CSV table of C-alpha atoms in Angstrom, one decimal:
chain,number,residue,atom,x,y,z
K,204,MET,CA,-5.4,-34.4,19.0
K,205,GLN,CA,-3.6,-31.8,16.9
K,206,ALA,CA,-4.4,-28.2,17.8
K,207,ALA,CA,-6.1,-26.3,14.9
K,208,PRO,CA,-4.0,-23.5,13.3
K,209,PRO,CA,-5.6,-20.1,13.5
K,210,SER,CA,-8.3,-19.5,10.9
K,211,LEU,CA,-7.5,-17.0,8.2
K,212,LEU,CA,-10.2,-15.6,5.9
K,213,GLY,CA,-9.6,-14.8,2.3
K,214,GLU,CA,-10.1,-16.2,-1.2
K,215,SER,CA,-8.0,-13.9,-3.4
K,216,PRO,CA,-5.2,-15.5,-5.5
K,217,ALA,CA,-2.5,-13.6,-3.6
K,218,PHE,CA,-3.8,-14.7,-0.2
K,219,LEU,CA,-4.3,-18.4,-1.3
K,220,ALA,CA,-0.8,-18.4,-2.7
K,221,THR,CA,0.5,-17.2,0.7
K,222,LEU,CA,-1.4,-19.9,2.6
K,223,SER,CA,0.0,-22.5,0.2
K,224,HIS,CA,3.5,-21.2,0.8
K,225,VAL,CA,3.0,-21.4,4.6
K,226,SER,CA,1.7,-25.0,4.4
K,227,ARG,CA,4.8,-26.0,2.4
K,228,VAL,CA,7.4,-24.5,4.7
K,229,ALA,CA,5.6,-25.2,8.1
K,230,PRO,CA,6.8,-28.9,8.4
K,231,LEU,CA,10.5,-27.9,7.8
K,232,GLU,CA,12.7,-27.7,10.9
K,233,ARG,CA,14.2,-24.4,9.8
K,234,PRO,CA,13.9,-20.7,10.7
K,235,VAL,CA,11.4,-18.6,8.7
K,236,LEU,CA,11.0,-14.8,8.2
K,237,VAL,CA,7.5,-13.3,7.9
K,238,ILE,CA,7.6,-10.0,6.1
K,239,GLY,CA,4.6,-7.7,5.7
K,240,GLU,CA,3.2,-4.2,6.3
K,241,ARG,CA,1.6,-3.4,9.6
K,242,GLY,CA,-1.7,-5.0,10.1
K,243,THR,CA,-1.3,-7.8,7.6
K,244,GLY,CA,-1.4,-10.6,10.2
K,245,LYS,CA,2.2,-11.6,10.7
K,246,GLU,CA,1.6,-13.1,14.1
K,247,LEU,CA,-1.3,-15.2,12.8
K,248,ILE,CA,1.0,-16.5,10.0
K,249,ALA,CA,3.7,-17.3,12.6
K,250,ALA,CA,1.1,-19.2,14.7
K,251,ARG,CA,0.0,-21.1,11.6
K,252,LEU,CA,3.6,-22.1,10.9
K,253,HIS,CA,3.8,-23.5,14.4
K,254,TYR,CA,0.6,-25.4,14.5
K,255,LEU,CA,1.2,-27.0,11.1
K,256,SER,CA,4.6,-28.2,12.2
K,257,GLN,CA,5.8,-31.2,14.1
K,258,ARG,CA,6.1,-28.9,17.1
K,259,TRP,CA,2.3,-28.2,17.3
K,260,ASP,CA,2.0,-29.7,20.8
K,261,ARG,CA,5.0,-27.8,22.2
K,262,PRO,CA,5.2,-24.1,23.4
K,263,PHE,CA,4.6,-21.2,21.0
K,264,VAL,CA,6.3,-18.3,22.7
K,265,LYS,CA,6.0,-14.7,21.5
K,266,VAL,CA,8.3,-11.8,22.1
K,267,ASN,CA,7.9,-8.2,20.7
K,268,CYS,CA,11.5,-7.0,20.3
K,269,ALA,CA,10.3,-3.4,19.9
K,270,ALA,CA,8.5,-3.3,23.2
K,271,LEU,CA,11.6,-3.7,25.4
K,272,PRO,CA,14.9,-1.7,25.8
K,273,GLU,CA,18.1,-3.6,25.0
K,274,SER,CA,18.9,-4.6,28.6
K,275,LEU,CA,15.5,-5.9,29.3
K,276,LEU,CA,15.2,-7.7,26.0
K,277,ASP,CA,18.4,-9.5,26.6
K,278,SER,CA,17.2,-10.7,30.0
K,279,GLU,CA,13.7,-11.5,28.7
K,280,LEU,CA,15.0,-13.6,25.8
K,281,PHE,CA,18.0,-15.4,27.5
K,282,GLY,CA,17.1,-15.2,31.1
K,283,HIS,CA,19.5,-14.3,34.0
K,284,GLU,CA,21.2,-15.8,37.0
K,285,ALA,CA,20.6,-14.7,40.5
K,286,GLY,CA,22.8,-11.7,41.3
K,287,ALA,CA,23.5,-10.9,37.6
K,288,PHE,CA,22.4,-7.3,38.2
K,289,THR,CA,20.8,-5.2,40.9
K,290,GLY,CA,17.4,-6.6,41.7
K,291,ALA,CA,18.0,-10.1,40.2
K,292,THR,CA,17.3,-12.0,43.4
K,293,ARG,CA,16.7,-15.4,41.7
K,294,ARG,CA,17.3,-17.2,38.4
K,295,GLN,CA,14.9,-16.3,35.6
K,296,ILE,CA,14.3,-18.6,32.7
K,297,GLY,CA,14.2,-16.6,29.4
K,298,ARG,CA,11.6,-16.9,26.6
K,299,ILE,CA,14.0,-19.0,24.5
K,300,GLU,CA,14.3,-21.7,27.2
K,301,GLN,CA,10.5,-21.5,27.7
K,302,ALA,CA,10.1,-22.3,24.0
K,303,ASP,CA,12.4,-25.3,24.2
K,304,GLY,CA,11.0,-28.0,21.8
K,305,GLY,CA,8.6,-25.5,20.3
K,306,THR,CA,8.6,-22.2,18.3
K,307,LEU,CA,9.9,-18.8,19.3
K,308,PHE,CA,8.2,-15.9,17.5
K,309,LEU,CA,10.3,-12.7,17.4
K,310,ASP,CA,8.1,-9.8,16.3
K,311,GLU,CA,9.8,-6.6,15.1
K,312,ILE,CA,13.1,-8.5,15.0
K,313,ALA,CA,14.7,-5.6,13.0
K,314,THR,CA,14.7,-3.5,16.2
K,315,ALA,CA,16.9,-5.9,18.2
K,316,SER,CA,20.3,-4.5,19.2
K,317,PRO,CA,23.5,-5.8,17.7
K,318,ALA,CA,24.4,-7.5,21.0
K,319,VAL,CA,21.1,-9.3,21.1
K,320,GLN,CA,21.4,-10.2,17.4
K,321,GLU,CA,24.8,-11.8,18.1
K,322,LYS,CA,23.4,-13.9,20.9
K,323,LEU,CA,20.4,-14.9,18.7
K,324,LEU,CA,22.8,-16.0,16.0
K,325,ARG,CA,24.4,-18.4,18.4
K,326,ALA,CA,21.1,-19.7,19.5
K,327,VAL,CA,19.9,-20.3,15.9
K,328,GLU,CA,23.3,-21.7,14.7
K,329,TYR,CA,24.3,-23.9,17.6
K,330,GLY,CA,21.3,-24.2,19.9
K,331,GLU,CA,23.1,-22.5,22.7
K,332,ILE,CA,22.2,-19.5,24.9
K,333,GLU,CA,24.0,-17.7,27.6
K,334,ARG,CA,21.9,-16.3,30.5
K,335,VAL,CA,22.8,-12.9,31.7
K,336,GLY,CA,25.3,-13.7,34.4
K,337,GLY,CA,27.2,-16.3,32.5
K,338,ARG,CA,25.4,-19.7,32.6
K,339,THR,CA,25.1,-21.5,29.3
K,340,ALA,CA,22.2,-23.7,28.3
K,341,THR,CA,21.3,-25.8,25.3
K,342,VAL,CA,17.9,-25.4,23.6
K,343,ASP,CA,16.0,-26.8,20.6
K,344,VAL,CA,13.9,-23.9,19.3
K,345,ARG,CA,12.6,-23.0,15.9
K,346,VAL,CA,12.8,-19.3,15.3
K,347,VAL,CA,10.2,-17.4,13.3
K,348,GLY,CA,11.0,-13.7,12.9
K,349,ALA,CA,8.7,-11.0,11.6
K,350,THR,CA,9.2,-7.4,10.5
K,351,ASN,CA,7.9,-4.7,8.2
K,352,ALA,CA,11.4,-3.5,7.5
K,353,ASP,CA,13.7,-4.2,4.6
K,354,LEU,CA,16.1,-6.5,6.3
K,355,PRO,CA,18.5,-6.9,3.3
K,356,ALA,CA,18.8,-3.1,3.0
K,357,LEU,CA,19.4,-2.9,6.8
K,358,ALA,CA,22.1,-5.6,6.5
K,359,ALA,CA,23.7,-3.8,3.6
K,360,ALA,CA,23.8,-0.6,5.7
K,361,GLY,CA,25.4,-2.4,8.7
K,362,ARG,CA,22.3,-2.0,10.8
K,363,PHE,CA,21.4,-5.7,10.9
K,364,ARG,CA,23.8,-8.7,11.1
K,365,ALA,CA,24.2,-10.2,7.7
K,366,ASP,CA,25.1,-13.6,9.1
K,367,LEU,CA,22.0,-13.6,11.3
K,368,LEU,CA,19.9,-12.7,8.3
K,369,ASP,CA,21.4,-15.5,6.3
K,370,ARG,CA,20.4,-18.0,9.0
K,371,LEU,CA,16.9,-16.6,9.5
K,372,ALA,CA,16.1,-16.3,5.8
K,373,PHE,CA,16.0,-20.1,5.1
K,374,ASP,CA,12.5,-19.2,3.7
K,375,VAL,CA,10.7,-15.9,3.6
K,376,VAL,CA,6.9,-15.6,3.6
K,377,THR,CA,5.9,-12.2,2.3
K,378,LEU,CA,2.3,-11.2,3.1
K,379,PRO,CA,0.3,-9.3,0.5
K,380,PRO,CA,-1.2,-6.0,1.7
K,381,LEU,CA,-5.0,-5.7,1.7
K,382,ARG,CA,-5.0,-3.4,-1.4
K,383,ALA,CA,-3.6,-6.4,-3.3
K,384,ARG,CA,-6.5,-8.6,-2.0
K,385,PRO,CA,-9.6,-6.5,-3.1
K,386,GLU,CA,-11.8,-9.7,-3.3
K,387,ASP,CA,-11.2,-10.3,0.4
K,388,ILE,CA,-12.5,-6.9,1.6
K,389,PRO,CA,-16.2,-7.7,1.6
K,390,PRO,CA,-16.0,-11.1,3.4
K,391,LEU,CA,-13.5,-9.8,5.9
K,392,ALA,CA,-15.7,-6.8,6.6
K,393,GLU,CA,-18.8,-9.0,7.1
K,394,HIS,CA,-16.8,-11.3,9.4
K,395,PHE,CA,-15.7,-8.4,11.6
K,396,ALA,CA,-19.3,-6.9,11.5
K,397,LEU,CA,-20.8,-10.2,12.7
K,398,GLY,CA,-18.3,-10.4,15.5
K,399,MET,CA,-19.1,-6.9,16.7
K,400,VAL,CA,-22.9,-7.6,16.5
K,401,ARG,CA,-22.4,-10.6,18.7
K,402,GLU,CA,-20.3,-8.6,21.2
K,403,LEU,CA,-23.0,-5.9,21.3
K,404,GLN,CA,-25.7,-8.7,21.7
K,405,ARG,CA,-27.7,-7.4,18.9
K,406,PRO,CA,-30.2,-9.8,17.2
K,407,LEU,CA,-28.8,-9.5,13.6
K,408,PHE,CA,-26.6,-7.8,11.1
K,409,SER,CA,-28.5,-6.5,8.0
K,410,GLY,CA,-25.4,-6.3,5.8
K,411,PHE,CA,-23.8,-3.3,4.0
K,412,THR,CA,-25.4,-1.0,1.5
K,413,ALA,CA,-23.9,-0.7,-1.9
K,414,ALA,CA,-22.5,2.7,-1.0
K,415,ALA,CA,-20.8,1.3,2.1
K,416,LEU,CA,-19.2,-1.5,0.1
K,417,ASP,CA,-18.0,1.1,-2.5
K,418,GLN,CA,-16.5,3.1,0.4
K,419,LEU,CA,-14.7,-0.1,1.6
K,420,ARG,CA,-13.4,-0.9,-1.8
K,421,ALA,CA,-12.2,2.7,-2.6
K,422,HIS,CA,-10.1,3.0,0.6
K,423,ASP,CA,-6.4,2.1,0.2
K,424,TRP,CA,-6.1,0.6,3.8
K,425,PRO,CA,-2.6,1.6,4.8
K,426,GLY,CA,-3.2,-0.2,8.1
K,427,ASN,CA,-4.4,-3.3,6.2
K,428,VAL,CA,-6.6,-5.9,7.9
K,429,ARG,CA,-6.2,-4.3,11.4
K,430,GLU,CA,-7.4,-1.0,10.0
K,431,LEU,CA,-10.3,-2.7,8.2
K,432,ARG,CA,-11.4,-4.4,11.4
K,433,ASN,CA,-11.3,-1.2,13.5
K,434,ALA,CA,-13.2,0.7,10.8
K,435,VAL,CA,-16.0,-1.9,10.5
K,436,GLU,CA,-16.3,-2.5,14.2
K,437,ARG,CA,-16.6,1.2,15.1
K,438,SER,CA,-19.1,1.7,12.3
K,439,VAL,CA,-21.3,-1.1,13.5
K,440,ALA,CA,-21.0,0.1,17.1
K,441,ALA,CA,-22.1,3.6,16.0
K,442,ALA,CA,-25.1,2.4,13.9
K,443,GLU,CA,-28.4,3.4,15.6
K,444,SER,CA,-30.7,0.9,13.8
K,445,ASP,CA,-30.8,-2.6,12.4
K,446,GLU,CA,-30.9,-1.2,8.9
K,447,PRO,CA,-28.1,-2.1,6.5
K,448,LEU,CA,-24.9,-0.3,7.4
K,449,TYR,CA,-24.7,2.7,5.0
K,450,ARG,CA,-21.6,4.6,6.2
K,451,ILE,CA,-18.1,3.4,7.2
K,452,ILE,CA,-16.3,5.6,9.7
K,453,LEU,CA,-12.8,5.4,8.3
K,454,ASP,CA,-11.2,8.2,10.2
K,455,PRO,CA,-12.3,8.5,13.9
K,456,PHE,CA,-10.6,11.9,14.0
K,457,ASP,CA,-12.7,13.4,11.2
K,458,SER,CA,-14.6,16.1,13.0
K,459,PRO,CA,-15.4,19.8,12.3
K,460,TRP,CA,-14.0,20.5,15.8
K,461,ARG,CA,-10.7,18.7,15.2
K,462,PRO,CA,-7.8,21.0,16.4
K,463,ALA,CA,-5.7,22.3,13.6
K,464,ALA,CA,-2.1,21.2,13.5
K,465,ALA,CA,0.3,23.9,14.7
K,466,PRO,CA,2.6,25.3,12.0
K,467,THR,CA,6.1,23.9,12.1
K,468,ALA,CA,7.7,27.1,10.8
K,469,ARG,CA,6.7,30.7,9.9
K,470,PRO,CA,5.8,30.6,6.2
K,471,THR,CA,8.1,32.5,3.9
K,472,PRO,CA,6.4,35.6,2.5
K,473,GLU,CA,5.8,35.6,-1.2
K,474,PRO,CA,8.2,38.0,-3.1
K,475,VAL,CA,6.5,41.1,-4.3
K,476,THR,CA,6.6,41.3,-8.1
K,477,ASP,CA,4.9,43.3,-10.8
K,478,THR,CA,3.6,40.2,-12.4
K,479,PRO,CA,-0.2,40.4,-12.7
K,480,PRO,CA,-2.3,37.6,-11.1
K,481,PRO,CA,-3.3,34.8,-13.5
K,482,ALA,CA,-6.4,35.5,-15.4
K,483,ILE,CA,-9.6,33.7,-14.3
K,484,PRO,CA,-10.7,31.5,-17.2
K,485,ALA,CA,-13.9,32.6,-18.8
K,486,PHE,CA,-17.0,30.4,-18.4
K,487,ASP,CA,-20.3,30.5,-20.2
K,488,GLY,CA,-23.5,30.8,-18.1
K,489,GLY,CA,-24.3,32.6,-14.8
K,490,ILE,CA,-22.3,33.0,-11.7
K,491,LEU,CA,-23.4,29.7,-10.1
K,492,ASP,CA,-22.4,27.8,-13.3
K,493,GLN,CA,-19.0,29.5,-13.2
K,494,VAL,CA,-18.5,28.6,-9.5
K,495,ARG,CA,-19.4,25.0,-10.1
K,496,ALA,CA,-17.1,24.7,-13.1
K,497,PHE,CA,-14.3,26.4,-11.2
K,498,GLU,CA,-14.8,24.0,-8.2
K,499,ALA,CA,-14.9,20.9,-10.5
K,500,ALA,CA,-11.7,22.0,-12.3
K,501,LYS,CA,-9.9,22.5,-8.9
K,502,LEU,CA,-11.0,19.0,-7.8
K,503,ARG,CA,-9.7,17.4,-11.0
K,504,GLU,CA,-6.4,19.2,-10.7
K,505,ALA,CA,-6.0,18.1,-7.0
K,506,LEU,CA,-6.9,14.5,-7.9
K,507,GLU,CA,-4.3,14.4,-10.6
K,508,ARG,CA,-1.6,15.9,-8.4
K,509,ASN,CA,-2.3,13.3,-5.8
K,510,ARG,CA,-2.5,10.4,-8.3
K,511,PHE,CA,-6.2,10.0,-7.6
K,512,ASN,CA,-5.6,9.0,-3.9
K,513,GLN,CA,-8.7,10.5,-2.3
K,514,ARG,CA,-7.4,10.6,1.2
K,515,HIS,CA,-4.2,12.5,0.1
K,516,THR,CA,-6.4,14.8,-2.1
K,517,ALA,CA,-8.6,15.6,0.9
K,518,GLU,CA,-5.6,16.5,3.0
K,519,ALA,CA,-4.1,18.7,0.3
K,520,LEU,CA,-7.3,20.6,-0.1
K,521,GLY,CA,-7.9,21.0,3.7
K,522,LEU,CA,-11.0,18.9,3.6
K,523,GLY,CA,-12.3,15.9,5.6
K,524,TYR,CA,-12.4,12.7,3.7
K,525,HIS,CA,-16.2,12.6,3.6
K,526,GLN,CA,-16.4,16.2,2.6
K,527,LEU,CA,-14.2,15.4,-0.4
K,528,ARG,CA,-16.3,12.4,-1.3
K,529,GLY,CA,-19.4,14.5,-1.2
K,530,MET,CA,-17.9,17.1,-3.5
K,531,LEU,CA,-16.7,14.4,-5.9
K,532,LYS,CA,-20.1,12.9,-6.1
K,533,LYS,CA,-21.7,16.3,-6.6
K,534,HIS,CA,-19.5,16.8,-9.7
K,535,GLY,CA,-19.7,13.2,-11.0
K,536,LEU,CA,-16.0,12.7,-10.4
K,537,ILE,CA,-16.2,9.3,-8.7
K,538,PRO,CA,-15.8,6.5,-11.2
K,539,PRO,CA,-18.4,3.7,-11.0
K,540,PRO,CA,-17.2,0.5,-9.3
K,541,PRO,CA,-16.0,-2.2,-11.8
K,542,LEU,CA,-18.5,-4.7,-12.9
K,543,ARG,CA,-18.0,-8.0,-11.2
K,544,PRO,CA,-18.4,-11.2,-13.2
């Protein structure tokens, strides 16, 4: 019975096109590169490539190239003979040999050293590896590499082997970031919320309020699906009732007692000039109306300078994200969500 590929949730056109691409390339006995920002699910896509291939019943071996220094990565990938170095008391079979007949997933492949890249090229090109200590072995492995780096740019700069890139890039699956999949945010959020409710052994999940959904849709999710999962799970865990979840805790560091960052350099004093300070624009009405108008104008200016990115605007103004959101709501500066068909 064939093992099931990992389930991936989404219904946006960008996401469905990616799944279609994976299904088309999975049966091919060729290397594949999976490119995407952090948190987009590169490992899940690599597993799907494996379990939809003819190698589904063989090993799926994973190695994070960024987690090991060069010497250990070499030994971890290719293995070593007894006595190859101090402490090598017996032969060790490397991850590539462990994946013989199956798939080797190399995460963060852009961080591999030139020496490791050279040995990887031989493994991909000829199916041969050399254990540390000199013994050669033959393997049959499909390599799937993943990175969030621009490999062609690294190759052009001499920081990644161009011939290895040529071999690995038989096909390239580029994952869309979550901001390009807005339709998938609510179902993903509900999926993660239900999982957290089960983990906490609560009787039910009452859903999200409209305000919470607006908050989810307004965020730009630089950490993509991983960040969404963390935000939803921490918000569910922090909820104190079974009422619909009304607030998403996007930034766990957002606190009035958060330590201020130390200045990196002494600020340069402003030159003393005879230029008078800019005149404060005149406003009609009383002092409170003037303060409100001045505050709204400053918020608009900051939003425009930061291209309407609310998180960057909050940082520029020295505010917490939720403080900024409250001020924008106060002045009616948050646009209504688009009408859904």
